[in-house]
PDB file of C-alpha atoms in Angstrom:
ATOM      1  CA  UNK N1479     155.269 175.090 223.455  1.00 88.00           C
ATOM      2  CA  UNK N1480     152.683 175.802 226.417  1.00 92.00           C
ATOM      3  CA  UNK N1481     153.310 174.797 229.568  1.00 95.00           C
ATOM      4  CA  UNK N1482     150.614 174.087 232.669  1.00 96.00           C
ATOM      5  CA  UNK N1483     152.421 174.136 236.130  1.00 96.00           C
ATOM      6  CA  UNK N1484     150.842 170.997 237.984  1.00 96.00           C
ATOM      7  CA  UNK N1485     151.820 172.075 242.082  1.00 96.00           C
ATOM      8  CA  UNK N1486     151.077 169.306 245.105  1.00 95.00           C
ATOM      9  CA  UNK N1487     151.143 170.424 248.556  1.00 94.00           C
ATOM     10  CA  UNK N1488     151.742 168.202 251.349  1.00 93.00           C
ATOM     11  CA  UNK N1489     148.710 168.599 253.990  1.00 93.00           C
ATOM     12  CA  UNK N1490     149.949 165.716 256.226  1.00 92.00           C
ATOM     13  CA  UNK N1491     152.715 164.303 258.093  1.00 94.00           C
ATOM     14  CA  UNK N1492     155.856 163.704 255.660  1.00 94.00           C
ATOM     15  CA  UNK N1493     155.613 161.595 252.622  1.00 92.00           C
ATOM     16  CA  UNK N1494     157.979 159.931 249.902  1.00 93.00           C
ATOM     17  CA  UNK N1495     157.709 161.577 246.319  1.00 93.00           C
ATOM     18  CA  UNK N1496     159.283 160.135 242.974  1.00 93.00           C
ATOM     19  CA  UNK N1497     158.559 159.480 239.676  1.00 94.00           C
ATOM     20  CA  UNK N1498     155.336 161.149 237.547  1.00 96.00           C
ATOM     21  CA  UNK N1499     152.062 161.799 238.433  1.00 96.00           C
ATOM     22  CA  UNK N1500     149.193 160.433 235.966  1.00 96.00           C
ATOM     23  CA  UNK N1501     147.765 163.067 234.311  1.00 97.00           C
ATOM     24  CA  UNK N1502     144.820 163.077 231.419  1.00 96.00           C
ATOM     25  CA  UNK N1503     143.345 165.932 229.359  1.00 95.00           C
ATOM     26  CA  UNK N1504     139.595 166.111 229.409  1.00 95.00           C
ATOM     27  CA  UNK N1505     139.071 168.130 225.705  1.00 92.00           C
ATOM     28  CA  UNK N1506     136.009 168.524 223.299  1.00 89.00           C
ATOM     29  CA  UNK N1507     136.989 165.466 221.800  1.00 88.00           C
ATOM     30  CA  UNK N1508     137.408 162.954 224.709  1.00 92.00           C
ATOM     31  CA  UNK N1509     139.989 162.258 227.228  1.00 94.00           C
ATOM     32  CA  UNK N1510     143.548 162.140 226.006  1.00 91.00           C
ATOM     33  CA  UNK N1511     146.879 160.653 228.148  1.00 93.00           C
ATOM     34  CA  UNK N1512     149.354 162.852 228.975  1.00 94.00           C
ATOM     35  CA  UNK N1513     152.729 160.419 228.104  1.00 94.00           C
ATOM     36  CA  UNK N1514     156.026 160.987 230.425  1.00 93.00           C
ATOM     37  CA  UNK N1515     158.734 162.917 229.387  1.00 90.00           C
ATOM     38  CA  UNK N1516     161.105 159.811 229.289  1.00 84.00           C
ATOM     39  CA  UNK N1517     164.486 162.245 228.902  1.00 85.00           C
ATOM     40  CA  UNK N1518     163.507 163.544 232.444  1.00 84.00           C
ATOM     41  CA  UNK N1519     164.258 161.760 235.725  1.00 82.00           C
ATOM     42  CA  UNK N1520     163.115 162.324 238.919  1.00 86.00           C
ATOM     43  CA  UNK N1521     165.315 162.107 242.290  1.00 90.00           C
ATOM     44  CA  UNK N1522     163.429 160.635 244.954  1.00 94.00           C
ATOM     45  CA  UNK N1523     162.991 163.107 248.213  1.00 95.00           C
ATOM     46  CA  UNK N1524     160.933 163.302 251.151  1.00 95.00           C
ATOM     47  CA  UNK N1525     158.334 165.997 251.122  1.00 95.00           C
ATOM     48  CA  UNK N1526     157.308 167.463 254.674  1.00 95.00           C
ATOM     49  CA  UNK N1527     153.980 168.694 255.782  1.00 95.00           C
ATOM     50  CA  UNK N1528     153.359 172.261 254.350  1.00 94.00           C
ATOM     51  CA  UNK N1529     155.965 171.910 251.575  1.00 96.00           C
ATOM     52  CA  UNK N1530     155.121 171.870 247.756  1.00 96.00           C
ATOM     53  CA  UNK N1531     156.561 169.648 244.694  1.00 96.00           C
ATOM     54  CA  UNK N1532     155.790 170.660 241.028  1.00 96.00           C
ATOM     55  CA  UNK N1533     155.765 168.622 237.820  1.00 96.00           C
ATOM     56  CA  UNK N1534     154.719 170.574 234.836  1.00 96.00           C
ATOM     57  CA  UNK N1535     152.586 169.695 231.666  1.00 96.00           C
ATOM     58  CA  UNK N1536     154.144 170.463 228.282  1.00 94.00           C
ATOM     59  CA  UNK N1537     151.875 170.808 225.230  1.00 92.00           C
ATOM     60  CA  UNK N1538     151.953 172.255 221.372  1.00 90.00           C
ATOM     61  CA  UNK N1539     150.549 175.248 221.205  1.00 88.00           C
ATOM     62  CA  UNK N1540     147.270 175.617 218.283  1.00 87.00           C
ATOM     63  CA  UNK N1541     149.021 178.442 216.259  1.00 85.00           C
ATOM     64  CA  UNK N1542     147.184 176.984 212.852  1.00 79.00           C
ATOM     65  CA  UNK N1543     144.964 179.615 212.787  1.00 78.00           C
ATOM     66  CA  UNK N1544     142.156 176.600 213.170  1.00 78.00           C
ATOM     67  CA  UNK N1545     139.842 175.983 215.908  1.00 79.00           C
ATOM     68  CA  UNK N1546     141.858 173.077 217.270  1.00 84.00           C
ATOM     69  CA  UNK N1547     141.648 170.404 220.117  1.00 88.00           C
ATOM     70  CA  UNK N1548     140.007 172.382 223.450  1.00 90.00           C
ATOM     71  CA  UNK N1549     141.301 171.092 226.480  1.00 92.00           C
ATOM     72  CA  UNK N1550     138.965 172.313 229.506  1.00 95.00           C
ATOM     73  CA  UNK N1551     140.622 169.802 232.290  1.00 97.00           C
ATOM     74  CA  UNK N1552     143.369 168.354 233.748  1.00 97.00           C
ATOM     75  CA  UNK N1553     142.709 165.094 235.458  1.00 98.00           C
ATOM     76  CA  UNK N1554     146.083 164.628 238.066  1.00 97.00           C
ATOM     77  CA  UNK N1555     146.720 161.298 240.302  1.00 96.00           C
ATOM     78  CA  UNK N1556     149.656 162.145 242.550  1.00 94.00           C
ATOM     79  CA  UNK N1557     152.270 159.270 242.132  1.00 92.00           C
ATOM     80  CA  UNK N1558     152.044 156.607 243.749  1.00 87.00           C
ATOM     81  CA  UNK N1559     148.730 157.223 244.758  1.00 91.00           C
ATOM     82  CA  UNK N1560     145.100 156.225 243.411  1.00 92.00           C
ATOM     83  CA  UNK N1561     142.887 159.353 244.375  1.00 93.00           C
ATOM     84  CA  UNK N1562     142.782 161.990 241.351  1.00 96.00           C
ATOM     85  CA  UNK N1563     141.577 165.679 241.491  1.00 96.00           C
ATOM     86  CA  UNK N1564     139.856 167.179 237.987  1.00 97.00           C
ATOM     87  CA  UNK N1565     141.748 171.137 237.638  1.00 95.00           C
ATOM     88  CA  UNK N1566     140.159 173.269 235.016  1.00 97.00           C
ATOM     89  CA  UNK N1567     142.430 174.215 232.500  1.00 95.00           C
ATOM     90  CA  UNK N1568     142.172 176.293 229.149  1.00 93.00           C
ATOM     91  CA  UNK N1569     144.136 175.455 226.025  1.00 92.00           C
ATOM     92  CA  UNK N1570     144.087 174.990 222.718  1.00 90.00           C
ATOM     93  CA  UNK N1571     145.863 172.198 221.046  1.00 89.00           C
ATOM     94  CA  UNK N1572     146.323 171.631 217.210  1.00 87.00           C
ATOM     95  CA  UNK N1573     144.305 168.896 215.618  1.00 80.00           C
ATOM     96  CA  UNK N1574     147.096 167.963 212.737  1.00 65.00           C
ATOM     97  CA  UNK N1575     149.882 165.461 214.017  1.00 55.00           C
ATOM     98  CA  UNK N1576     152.642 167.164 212.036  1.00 49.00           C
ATOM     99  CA  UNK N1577     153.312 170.125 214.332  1.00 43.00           C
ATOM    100  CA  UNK N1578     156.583 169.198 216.608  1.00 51.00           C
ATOM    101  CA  UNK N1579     155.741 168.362 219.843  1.00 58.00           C
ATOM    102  CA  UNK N1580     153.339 167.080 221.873  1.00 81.00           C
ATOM    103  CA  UNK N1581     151.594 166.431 225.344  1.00 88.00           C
ATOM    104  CA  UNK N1582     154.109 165.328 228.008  1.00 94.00           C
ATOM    105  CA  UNK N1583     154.487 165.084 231.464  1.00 96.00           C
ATOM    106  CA  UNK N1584     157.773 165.802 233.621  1.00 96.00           C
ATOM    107  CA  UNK N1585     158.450 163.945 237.357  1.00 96.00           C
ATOM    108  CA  UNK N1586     157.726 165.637 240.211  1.00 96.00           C
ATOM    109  CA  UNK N1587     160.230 168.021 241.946  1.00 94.00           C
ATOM    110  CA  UNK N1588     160.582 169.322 245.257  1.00 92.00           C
ATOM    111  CA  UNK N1589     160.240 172.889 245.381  1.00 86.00           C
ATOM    112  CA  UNK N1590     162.668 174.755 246.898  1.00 76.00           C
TER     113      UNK N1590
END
């Protein structure tokens, strides 16, 4: 499995963080949701100006020896919040459902 490190850094006064940001893959093929890890849980906490919180996109990696699925962007929407910012990303996802895993999401964590 892949992983993309998704980091938000607080350039106001303090806010309230919990639960997942939303979080789509732009690829060659179209835009795809990014689902939430449901076996994860996030603990509310109060993020002050300057600090940083991570959540962190995991994804199968294309080891098929195929072209595969190209994902070129992440589209992220902070939670609880409506404004999204478009990162550029590189990966290469497999087209065939029946390798394990797929795209998922985890909450947002202070980092410490």
């Amino acid at each position: 499995m892949g992983s993309i490190l998704i980091t938000f850094t607080n350039t106001g006064s303090s806010c309230r963080m919990e639960g997942f940001p939303g979080v789509d893959l732009k690829t060659n093929y179209g835009t795809q949701s990014v689902d939430r890890n449901k076996q994860e849980v996030g603990t509310p906490f109060t993020l002050k100006a300057g600090k940083r919180a991570t959540a962190n996109v995991v994804y199968p990696i294309n080891n098929t020896g195929g072209s595969g699925v190209r994902g070129t962007a992440l589209v992220v929407t902070p939670p609880n919040e409506t404004h999204h910012v478009t990162v550029p990303v590189g990966v290469s996802l497999p087209v065939s459902d029946t390798d394990k895993g797929h795209l998922e999401v985890t909450p947002v964590f202070e980092e410490h």
